[in-house]
Amino acid sequence: MDILNKIQRHREEEEGLKWEGTFADYLEILRERPEVAQTAHARIYNMIKDAGVEEKDGKKRYRFFEDQIFGLEDALERLVEEYFHSAARRLDVKKRILLLMGPVSGGKSTIVTMLKRGLEKYSRTDQGAVYAIKGCPMHEDPLHLIPQHLRHDFYQEYGVRVEGNLSPLNMMRLEQEYGGRIEDVLVERIVLSEDRRVGVGTFSPSDPKSQDIADLTGSIDFSTIAEYGSESDPRAYRFDGELNKANRGLMEFQEMLKCDEKFLWHLLSLTQEGNFKAGRFALISADEMIVAHTNEAEYKSFIANKKNEALHSRIIVMPIPYNLKVSEEERIYEKMIKESDIGDVHIAPHALKIAAIFTVLTRLKESKKNGVDALKKLKLYDGQSVEGFNAQDVEELKKEFSDEGMEGIDPRYVINRISSAIIRKDLSAINALDVLRSIKDGLGQHASISEDDKERYLNFISTARKEYDEIAKKEVQKAFVYSYEESAKTLMDNYLDNVEAYCNKNKLRDPLTGEEMNPDEKLMRSIEEQIGISENAKKAFREEILIRISAYARKGKKFDYNSHERLREAIQKKLFADLKDVVKITTSTKIPDENQLKKINNVIERLINEHGYNSVSANDLLRYVGSLLNR
């Protein structure tokens, strides 16, 4: 019964949103809350802004998109600031069609859908409230009732600009129903809804031969001509085209570049002049944002056509590339899996990460900078530290190619291959090797992959496989360490004692004999060599560690195992190196003895409890690592 209670509460909330009053009453609301008269573009911008904006390292992240769009922060910032913000301020950008251009499954449709659903939700809030002339099929802005010669005075009094003219239908209604008394015209609050065709519309062109402009601008209602006597009587016209119904909000124009020219010119008139032509009437004003989306090939074909030259300057093109961050690509897969019927299948840790590494590699362009290979570039883009590179290098790499991310493997392909592997083998658990194998098997069936690309992609699969080999070995070796954190802490404390003595030119005291000893150079180097610290660089590295410890002490913070990323990595690698032989013997023994069996069971238990594996994937991992170590 809980769902029925929720339905009832929703119905009550909908009732609570209803408001009706005269134009005079509406002006009182406007005096208190001028934002109710905002334009469609301003409403969309404020909707995004009100959801929250985070600024980090000079870049903005919009919470409005965070649960659905991953890894496109730069593209979204450009979209919001260069288009929505500028349009909200009534700059000339407002007079352009917004065209999202990018590869298939890159997020264009998701962005538009989020804007539409967001507008519907936002119109239910006080900040996003929308009011319209009651009974108007186009839910017209009540301020259109104010005569042109009084609009300057209205702006002086209310601080609100009025754009657009009263529609033919409401002009007739004003005279016939209200006797010209503007203040008596009824106004109501509306809630935007695509399902109810209020303020949100979608137009998808059909076959060019059967396309009818009436789908956009409405049509004559021939059944009423006998009653009203003329085709130019607005009462004999159905204002039910997508441009009519999307007034006050947003209209998505699907496959815009495939449309007949007459459709495009209507859109350009609407965006450029704020009006469009319908039937035998004067121009009809409309306030709505037009957004379309297309892929790069279609766009290039469009601009190559000389007939479309006049349209080029009236369209704002916003590139929406593929995501280029491995961690964000993982989130895309997690989201898609949750939405599918394979959500209950156990996917072993790192399986999606390895798939993401392959996918992102296919999207990157080969850098011309020295020392930058595809894998280093991938790690830098994902925010990982790579020796010899800094944040400035990452920015330079991003500027090297303006069209990076506009081609490569799309997320749907990877999810399809994961699904294929699960269904074909009827697996209850799937690991990184299963995923890579399935991706490889599917390359030959992918219609848009050329032979050259296929060869490159096979190399990327090998690269991803090598990354997995390293991750798998570390995972098992880490699980083999009994009381891992304690072992790591003990080793680090020992290292720090020696580093401090080395830098201060002191001696250490043996805890058992009490005699003085020189710092243990062999121990320090055995740890530092794990992360490639050379003999010449060891002094600087050790001094840096001491400076970090001192900085922590000044702030009253304790320097621990996780306080220095590179030192932590070195400690881990040293522990793993010491354990390698133990792991190798234990995982490769066909008939383990009691002690080895106990170790294996302990490792499996730790992999399950602490690392997210299930019994199947944990056993698979152990067998695989055993085979790697025995090669």
XYZ file of C-alpha atoms in Angstrom:
631
model
C 0.000 0.000 0.000
C 3.034 2.278 0.363
C 3.093 2.967 -3.379
C -0.570 4.025 -3.295
C 0.184 6.450 -0.463
C 3.011 7.923 -2.519
C 0.700 8.307 -5.517
C -1.795 10.138 -3.323
C 0.910 12.428 -1.917
C 2.087 13.199 -5.450
C -1.477 14.064 -6.458
C -1.786 16.381 -3.473
C 1.516 18.052 -4.340
C 0.307 18.595 -7.914
C -2.864 20.183 -6.597
C -0.800 22.429 -4.330
C 1.101 23.781 -7.326
C -2.037 25.082 -9.029
C -2.616 28.829 -9.021
C -5.033 31.011 -10.915
C -5.637 34.737 -10.803
C -5.968 37.847 -12.916
C -3.149 39.607 -14.707
C -3.262 42.186 -11.912
C -2.705 39.392 -9.351
C 0.170 38.067 -11.449
C 1.864 41.476 -11.389
C 1.833 41.362 -7.593
C 3.656 38.023 -7.727
C 6.087 39.509 -10.238
C 6.814 42.461 -7.977
C 7.811 40.071 -5.183
C 9.573 37.503 -7.391
C 10.841 38.966 -10.691
C 12.424 35.581 -11.588
C 9.008 34.201 -12.623
C 9.339 36.324 -15.780
C 12.720 34.863 -16.774
C 13.274 33.694 -20.334
C 13.474 30.011 -21.265
C 17.268 30.241 -21.623
C 17.633 31.942 -18.241
C 15.405 29.335 -16.612
C 17.576 26.499 -17.968
C 20.784 28.209 -16.834
C 19.399 28.911 -13.357
C 18.150 25.323 -13.125
C 21.712 24.066 -13.709
C 23.246 26.667 -11.390
C 20.743 26.082 -8.565
C 21.621 22.371 -8.499
C 25.085 23.410 -7.272
C 28.434 24.377 -8.760
C 31.822 23.256 -7.435
C 35.008 25.030 -8.448
C 38.325 23.203 -8.232
C 41.639 24.193 -9.812
C 39.853 26.932 -11.732
C 37.382 24.487 -13.311
C 33.667 24.213 -12.635
C 31.732 21.027 -11.991
C 27.929 21.149 -12.241
C 26.096 18.836 -9.873
C 23.106 18.887 -12.206
C 24.950 16.476 -14.526
C 27.006 14.487 -12.008
C 24.864 11.344 -11.708
C 24.471 10.761 -15.442
C 27.360 12.375 -17.344
C 30.891 11.289 -16.473
C 34.277 12.663 -17.484
C 32.972 15.538 -19.634
C 33.620 18.389 -17.189
C 35.450 20.548 -19.766
C 32.743 20.087 -22.413
C 29.958 20.780 -19.895
C 31.677 23.903 -18.571
C 32.000 25.207 -22.115
C 28.344 24.375 -22.810
C 27.006 26.020 -19.646
C 29.220 29.116 -19.630
C 29.562 29.843 -23.345
C 25.980 29.044 -24.299
C 23.510 28.880 -21.397
C 25.064 31.637 -19.287
C 25.508 33.974 -22.250
C 21.986 33.251 -23.537
C 20.547 33.819 -20.063
C 22.100 37.311 -20.140
C 20.277 37.967 -23.452
C 23.526 38.085 -25.423
C 23.488 37.246 -29.115
C 24.200 33.572 -28.392
C 20.533 33.307 -27.439
C 19.695 33.793 -31.115
C 21.440 30.598 -32.171
C 20.387 26.974 -32.429
C 22.425 24.832 -30.055
C 23.897 21.841 -31.874
C 25.604 19.147 -29.805
C 28.091 17.366 -32.037
C 29.945 14.228 -31.079
C 30.418 10.486 -31.575
C 27.728 7.866 -31.054
C 26.917 7.005 -27.422
C 28.987 9.944 -26.203
C 26.285 11.505 -24.020
C 24.553 14.000 -26.354
C 21.067 12.502 -26.006
C 21.580 12.015 -22.274
C 22.412 15.715 -21.834
C 19.266 16.761 -23.725
C 17.096 14.294 -21.802
C 18.510 15.607 -18.520
C 17.676 19.182 -19.544
C 14.109 18.173 -20.408
C 13.501 16.151 -17.243
C 15.261 18.828 -15.205
C 13.005 21.567 -16.594
C 9.912 19.549 -15.724
C 11.134 19.182 -12.153
C 12.392 22.775 -11.889
C 9.031 24.203 -12.986
C 7.569 22.632 -9.835
C 9.827 24.773 -7.613
C 9.364 28.411 -6.607
C 12.557 29.436 -8.434
C 11.462 27.788 -11.678
C 7.729 28.615 -11.582
C 6.145 29.380 -14.961
C 2.937 31.404 -15.458
C 0.878 31.598 -18.655
C -2.307 33.086 -20.055
C -5.053 30.657 -19.101
C -6.589 28.705 -21.965
C -3.760 29.477 -24.399
C -2.632 26.379 -26.356
C 0.868 27.895 -26.503
C 0.855 28.787 -22.739
C 1.857 32.309 -23.711
C 3.810 34.679 -21.451
C 1.281 36.992 -19.717
C 3.631 39.974 -20.186
C 2.876 39.908 -23.910
C -0.407 41.586 -22.905
C 1.467 44.820 -22.105
C 1.231 47.165 -25.119
C 4.470 48.073 -26.881
C 4.291 51.783 -25.964
C 4.116 50.958 -22.233
C 6.928 48.422 -22.077
C 9.620 50.975 -21.274
C 7.532 52.248 -18.364
C 6.975 48.657 -17.241
C 10.729 48.045 -17.245
C 11.294 51.203 -15.183
C 8.765 50.030 -12.602
C 9.410 46.260 -12.466
C 12.941 45.877 -13.847
C 11.712 43.223 -16.296
C 12.161 43.377 -20.060
C 9.275 42.226 -22.234
C 10.051 40.515 -25.552
C 7.513 39.233 -28.051
C 4.035 40.142 -29.215
C 0.626 38.840 -28.241
C -0.441 35.921 -30.408
C -3.380 36.291 -32.824
C -5.549 33.973 -30.729
C -4.975 35.826 -27.451
C -5.372 39.176 -29.183
C -8.847 38.065 -30.264
C -9.637 36.636 -26.821
C -8.538 39.872 -25.133
C -11.087 41.813 -27.152
C -13.955 39.314 -27.187
C -13.700 37.681 -23.748
C -12.265 40.516 -21.651
C -13.417 43.617 -23.504
C -9.827 44.808 -23.846
C -9.326 44.887 -20.050
C -5.779 43.494 -19.750
C -5.869 43.502 -15.968
C -8.778 40.998 -15.982
C -7.145 38.401 -18.237
C -6.838 35.127 -16.343
C -3.356 33.800 -15.676
C -2.433 30.336 -14.348
C 0.662 28.566 -13.163
C 1.745 25.774 -15.505
C 3.971 22.770 -14.924
C 6.207 21.866 -17.848
C 5.750 18.315 -19.104
C 6.769 16.591 -22.306
C 4.075 13.931 -21.838
C 1.374 16.593 -21.632
C 3.057 18.697 -24.333
C 3.534 21.697 -22.110
C 6.777 23.626 -22.626
C 8.875 20.594 -23.627
C 8.824 19.139 -27.122
C 10.649 16.719 -29.377
C 10.647 16.746 -33.145
C 11.934 13.786 -35.107
C 11.772 14.130 -38.896
C 10.167 11.375 -40.937
C 10.639 10.525 -44.594
C 11.445 13.798 -46.486
C 8.602 13.150 -48.940
C 6.019 12.905 -46.175
C 7.366 15.564 -43.818
C 4.727 18.157 -43.034
C 5.599 21.620 -41.729
C 2.363 21.436 -39.722
C 4.181 19.095 -37.337
C 6.239 22.123 -36.361
C 3.876 25.078 -36.643
C 0.353 23.664 -36.334
C -2.366 23.548 -39.005
C -5.792 24.758 -40.053
C -8.719 22.959 -38.445
C -10.932 22.521 -41.508
C -13.820 21.238 -39.407
C -14.227 24.716 -37.840
C -13.923 26.882 -40.970
C -17.670 26.681 -41.599
C -18.238 27.913 -38.031
C -15.706 30.766 -38.085
C -15.898 31.574 -41.800
C -12.185 32.125 -42.572
C -8.868 30.346 -42.559
C -7.320 33.492 -41.098
C -9.504 33.283 -37.976
C -7.138 32.074 -35.184
C -9.962 30.021 -33.704
C -9.903 27.889 -36.855
C -6.237 27.052 -36.362
C -4.723 24.267 -34.287
C -1.680 25.650 -32.435
C -0.424 22.143 -31.753
C 2.902 21.957 -33.612
C 6.076 21.233 -31.652
C 7.161 24.879 -31.830
C 3.803 25.908 -30.368
C 3.796 23.369 -27.572
C 7.461 23.805 -26.606
C 6.952 27.538 -26.027
C 8.366 28.699 -22.641
C 10.741 25.773 -22.452
C 12.855 23.567 -24.685
C 12.494 21.731 -27.964
C 14.771 18.861 -28.959
C 15.255 18.622 -32.705
C 16.426 15.106 -33.541
C 18.354 14.481 -36.775
C 18.133 18.199 -37.540
C 20.683 18.135 -40.354
C 18.635 15.552 -42.268
C 15.618 17.852 -42.435
C 14.188 19.635 -45.409
C 15.380 23.274 -45.708
C 11.949 24.741 -45.000
C 12.028 23.167 -41.527
C 15.437 24.658 -40.788
C 14.413 28.142 -41.891
C 11.501 28.062 -39.444
C 13.935 27.220 -36.663
C 16.301 29.994 -37.694
C 13.509 32.541 -37.749
C 12.485 31.452 -34.251
C 15.974 31.619 -32.776
C 17.104 34.758 -34.609
C 13.922 36.829 -34.392
C 12.015 35.090 -31.620
C 9.040 34.301 -33.857
C 7.838 31.985 -36.608
C 5.195 32.008 -39.343
C 2.097 29.867 -39.030
C -0.936 29.875 -41.340
C -2.334 33.187 -42.485
C -1.320 35.111 -39.393
C 1.224 37.679 -38.404
C 4.468 36.297 -36.975
C 3.916 34.344 -33.763
C 6.304 35.000 -30.872
C 7.780 32.090 -28.975
C 10.355 31.825 -26.212
C 12.083 28.461 -26.296
C 15.526 26.964 -26.603
C 16.161 24.814 -29.660
C 18.706 22.048 -29.128
C 19.752 19.482 -31.726
C 22.402 16.792 -31.863
C 24.362 15.090 -34.605
C 27.537 13.130 -35.257
C 30.714 14.542 -36.802
C 30.283 12.896 -40.216
C 26.796 14.369 -40.705
C 27.971 17.795 -39.564
C 30.910 17.817 -42.000
C 28.567 16.821 -44.821
C 26.180 19.621 -43.802
C 28.795 22.388 -43.805
C 30.262 21.119 -47.085
C 26.934 21.877 -48.802
C 27.062 25.436 -50.177
C 23.268 25.725 -49.873
C 23.646 25.669 -46.086
C 26.137 28.541 -45.806
C 23.548 30.976 -44.447
C 22.731 28.528 -41.667
C 26.290 28.089 -40.414
C 26.511 31.392 -38.539
C 23.114 30.797 -36.914
C 24.156 27.563 -35.231
C 26.356 27.226 -32.136
C 28.228 23.916 -32.334
C 29.262 22.400 -29.008
C 31.575 19.374 -29.330
C 30.657 16.545 -26.934
C 33.588 14.101 -27.144
C 33.982 10.722 -25.492
C 35.170 10.654 -21.902
C 38.951 10.247 -21.622
C 39.246 9.342 -17.926
C 39.468 5.660 -16.975
C 37.851 6.150 -13.547
C 34.893 8.007 -15.115
C 34.545 5.366 -17.846
C 34.179 2.770 -15.079
C 31.302 4.814 -13.651
C 29.628 4.848 -17.073
C 29.767 1.039 -17.190
C 28.511 0.718 -13.615
C 25.553 2.940 -14.448
C 24.727 1.014 -17.635
C 25.012 -2.341 -15.850
C 22.663 -1.205 -13.070
C 20.110 -0.256 -15.716
C 20.394 -3.675 -17.427
C 19.327 -7.212 -16.570
C 22.894 -8.261 -15.780
C 23.009 -6.185 -12.615
C 22.900 -9.302 -10.403
C 25.938 -10.972 -12.042
C 29.135 -10.703 -9.981
C 31.707 -8.618 -11.841
C 35.139 -9.109 -10.302
C 37.086 -6.053 -9.120
C 39.141 -4.360 -11.850
C 37.178 -6.008 -14.694
C 35.473 -2.744 -15.593
C 38.683 -0.776 -15.031
C 40.594 -2.944 -17.512
C 37.770 -2.591 -20.049
C 37.894 1.182 -19.473
C 41.674 1.242 -20.044
C 41.211 -0.448 -23.426
C 38.317 1.840 -24.381
C 40.069 5.085 -23.449
C 43.233 3.989 -25.286
C 41.187 3.715 -28.506
C 40.081 7.351 -28.083
C 43.459 8.955 -27.423
C 45.618 10.490 -30.116
C 49.327 9.699 -30.167
C 51.219 12.608 -28.618
C 54.218 14.128 -30.372
C 55.824 15.040 -27.055
C 58.925 13.126 -25.990
C 58.455 10.471 -23.344
C 54.646 10.393 -23.603
C 53.224 7.051 -24.670
C 49.525 6.176 -24.742
C 49.536 4.553 -21.301
C 51.270 7.485 -19.611
C 48.853 9.875 -21.273
C 45.914 7.770 -20.098
C 47.178 7.836 -16.499
C 47.857 11.575 -16.574
C 44.360 12.292 -17.904
C 42.944 10.197 -15.061
C 44.710 12.301 -12.443
C 47.362 9.702 -11.592
C 50.900 10.820 -10.842
C 53.495 9.884 -13.443
C 57.142 10.584 -12.668
C 58.512 13.513 -14.640
C 55.118 15.077 -15.379
C 53.014 17.728 -13.643
C 49.620 19.415 -13.994
C 51.008 21.869 -16.559
C 52.060 18.965 -18.775
C 48.523 17.556 -18.622
C 47.040 20.874 -19.774
C 49.530 21.025 -22.645
C 48.629 17.474 -23.690
C 44.924 18.388 -23.738
C 45.627 21.377 -25.975
C 47.698 19.309 -28.408
C 44.602 17.978 -30.240
C 41.343 19.940 -30.310
C 39.364 16.945 -31.603
C 40.691 14.282 -29.210
C 37.957 11.939 -28.036
C 35.781 12.328 -31.121
C 36.447 8.758 -32.248
C 37.149 5.363 -30.722
C 35.170 2.579 -29.055
C 31.854 3.606 -27.493
C 30.598 2.460 -24.054
C 27.653 0.513 -25.494
C 30.032 -1.789 -27.370
C 31.815 -2.724 -24.135
C 28.558 -3.356 -22.264
C 27.289 -5.437 -25.186
C 30.459 -7.546 -25.070
C 30.178 -8.010 -21.291
C 26.556 -9.089 -21.756
C 27.564 -11.428 -24.568
C 30.215 -13.111 -22.396
C 27.766 -13.602 -19.543
C 24.941 -14.948 -21.694
C 27.115 -17.147 -23.940
C 28.915 -18.845 -21.047
C 26.059 -18.562 -18.562
C 28.539 -17.194 -16.004
C 27.681 -16.260 -12.418
C 30.889 -14.216 -12.180
C 32.946 -12.434 -14.822
C 36.516 -11.178 -14.560
C 38.826 -8.870 -16.520
C 40.103 -11.674 -18.765
C 36.546 -12.690 -19.709
C 35.805 -9.075 -20.615
C 38.970 -8.596 -22.708
C 38.395 -11.911 -24.485
C 34.838 -10.924 -25.366
C 35.935 -7.461 -26.560
C 38.548 -9.086 -28.782
C 36.058 -11.603 -30.227
C 33.649 -8.782 -31.082
C 36.094 -6.597 -33.033
C 35.592 -8.610 -36.212
C 31.812 -8.139 -35.974
C 31.996 -4.349 -35.501
C 30.953 -2.912 -38.859
C 32.677 0.472 -38.464
C 36.118 -0.867 -37.459
C 38.648 -0.926 -40.305
C 41.463 -3.463 -40.557
C 44.013 -0.823 -39.514
C 41.939 0.123 -36.483
C 41.468 -3.526 -35.616
C 45.245 -4.024 -35.512
C 45.640 -0.986 -33.239
C 42.820 -2.162 -30.992
C 44.383 -5.621 -30.600
C 47.553 -3.899 -29.395
C 45.491 -1.899 -26.900
C 43.947 -5.149 -25.630
C 47.486 -6.443 -25.019
C 48.351 -3.232 -23.164
C 45.253 -3.533 -21.003
C 46.077 -7.190 -20.335
C 49.576 -6.257 -19.103
C 48.061 -3.665 -16.774
C 45.731 -6.330 -15.412
C 48.643 -8.728 -14.871
C 50.319 -6.154 -12.605
C 47.094 -5.365 -10.750
C 46.291 -9.074 -10.260
C 49.751 -9.851 -8.868
C 49.549 -6.929 -6.448
C 46.043 -7.925 -5.356
C 47.082 -11.478 -4.511
C 50.391 -10.498 -2.935
C 48.619 -7.917 -0.805
C 46.079 -10.502 0.333
C 48.929 -12.869 1.242
C 50.442 -10.351 3.647
C 49.320 -11.302 7.121
C 48.261 -8.159 8.958
C 49.325 -6.121 5.905
C 48.961 -2.668 7.436
C 51.037 -3.660 10.470
C 53.800 -5.066 8.276
C 53.788 -1.931 6.151
C 53.856 0.356 9.202
C 56.763 -1.541 10.763
C 58.765 -1.399 7.536
C 58.024 2.309 7.067
C 58.977 3.196 10.669
C 62.229 1.336 10.192
C 62.884 3.193 6.934
C 62.072 6.592 8.490
C 64.401 5.971 11.453
C 67.220 5.260 9.016
C 66.372 8.240 6.789
C 66.349 10.602 9.768
C 69.729 9.315 10.945
C 71.138 9.570 7.401
C 69.942 13.176 6.836
C 71.059 14.357 10.291
C 74.360 12.431 10.051
C 73.519 10.539 13.234
C 73.877 6.909 14.232
C 71.140 4.454 15.216
C 71.112 2.392 18.407
C 70.485 -1.353 18.163
C 67.340 -2.071 20.271
C 68.802 -5.417 21.513
C 72.526 -4.772 22.079
C 72.386 -1.020 22.571
C 75.418 -0.483 20.333
C 75.530 2.340 17.787
C 75.090 1.519 14.067
C 75.327 3.412 10.818
C 72.025 3.949 8.908
C 71.104 0.799 6.969
C 71.849 1.901 3.420
C 70.943 -1.515 2.013
C 67.449 -1.363 3.533
C 66.824 2.196 2.351
C 67.969 1.461 -1.195
C 65.956 -1.782 -1.359
C 62.834 0.325 -0.754
C 63.746 3.350 -2.899
C 64.710 1.231 -5.902
C 61.143 -0.108 -5.996
C 59.979 3.254 -7.366
C 63.034 3.994 -9.508
C 64.866 6.409 -7.173
C 68.426 6.521 -8.539
C 71.628 6.639 -6.469
C 72.009 10.316 -7.367
C 68.415 11.152 -6.402
C 68.285 9.287 -3.091
C 69.485 12.231 -0.938
C 66.843 14.615 -2.363
C 64.110 11.998 -1.896
C 65.069 11.370 1.722
C 65.223 15.080 2.497
C 61.799 15.539 0.905
C 60.416 12.864 3.249
C 61.826 14.683 6.296
C 60.386 18.010 5.086
C 56.969 16.366 4.728
C 57.203 14.921 8.266
C 58.149 18.361 9.619
C 55.243 20.030 7.789
C 52.804 17.495 9.259
C 54.228 18.062 12.749
C 53.772 21.845 12.478
C 50.104 21.330 11.618
C 49.655 18.901 14.502
C 49.033 16.018 12.112
C 50.580 12.573 12.324
C 52.700 11.357 9.416
C 51.544 7.813 8.658
C 51.642 5.112 6.014
C 49.293 7.008 3.681
C 50.900 10.452 4.051
C 53.332 10.146 1.139
C 52.001 8.451 -1.994
C 55.359 7.470 -3.528
C 56.748 6.195 -0.241
C 53.611 4.111 0.269
C 54.028 2.650 -3.220
C 57.678 1.817 -2.480
C 56.787 0.104 0.823
C 54.070 -1.940 -0.914
C 56.386 -3.034 -3.712
C 59.113 -4.006 -1.240
C 56.672 -6.156 0.762
C 55.331 -7.738 -2.422
C 58.834 -8.487 -3.694
C 59.727 -10.226 -0.417
C 56.535 -12.325 -0.622
C 56.739 -13.266 -4.284
C 58.290 -16.690 -3.733
C 55.749 -17.589 -1.049
C 52.881 -16.645 -3.364
C 54.426 -18.504 -6.281
C 54.850 -21.787 -4.370
C 51.443 -21.658 -2.682
C 49.360 -20.817 -5.782
C 51.108 -23.236 -8.134
C 51.049 -26.383 -5.984
C 48.578 -28.851 -7.479
C 48.064 -30.752 -4.245
C 48.776 -28.262 -1.445
C 49.716 -29.519 2.012
C 47.715 -28.546 5.080
C 49.762 -25.405 5.747
C 49.532 -24.256 2.119
C 45.794 -24.993 2.019
C 45.301 -22.908 5.134
C 47.179 -20.014 3.514
C 45.117 -20.287 0.334
C 41.846 -20.312 2.289
C 42.992 -17.289 4.299
C 43.862 -15.429 1.091
C 40.508 -16.299 -0.521
C 38.697 -15.167 2.617
C 40.607 -11.874 2.587
C 39.921 -11.347 -1.134
C 36.212 -11.872 -0.487
C 35.915 -9.847 2.723
C 38.278 -6.979 1.965
C 38.655 -6.755 -1.806
C 35.165 -7.393 -3.208
C 35.612 -10.814 -4.837
C 33.281 -13.785 -4.531
C 34.537 -17.364 -4.158
C 34.508 -18.012 -7.938
C 36.390 -14.855 -8.944
C 38.845 -15.179 -6.005
C 39.794 -18.726 -7.035
C 40.096 -17.630 -10.677
C 42.414 -14.804 -9.615
C 44.650 -17.112 -7.560
C 44.988 -19.615 -10.397
C 45.789 -16.858 -12.896
C 48.430 -15.206 -10.699
C 49.981 -18.601 -10.014
C 50.360 -19.142 -13.759
C 51.859 -15.639 -14.180
C 54.470 -16.161 -11.485
C 55.487 -19.547 -12.902
C 56.151 -18.261 -16.415
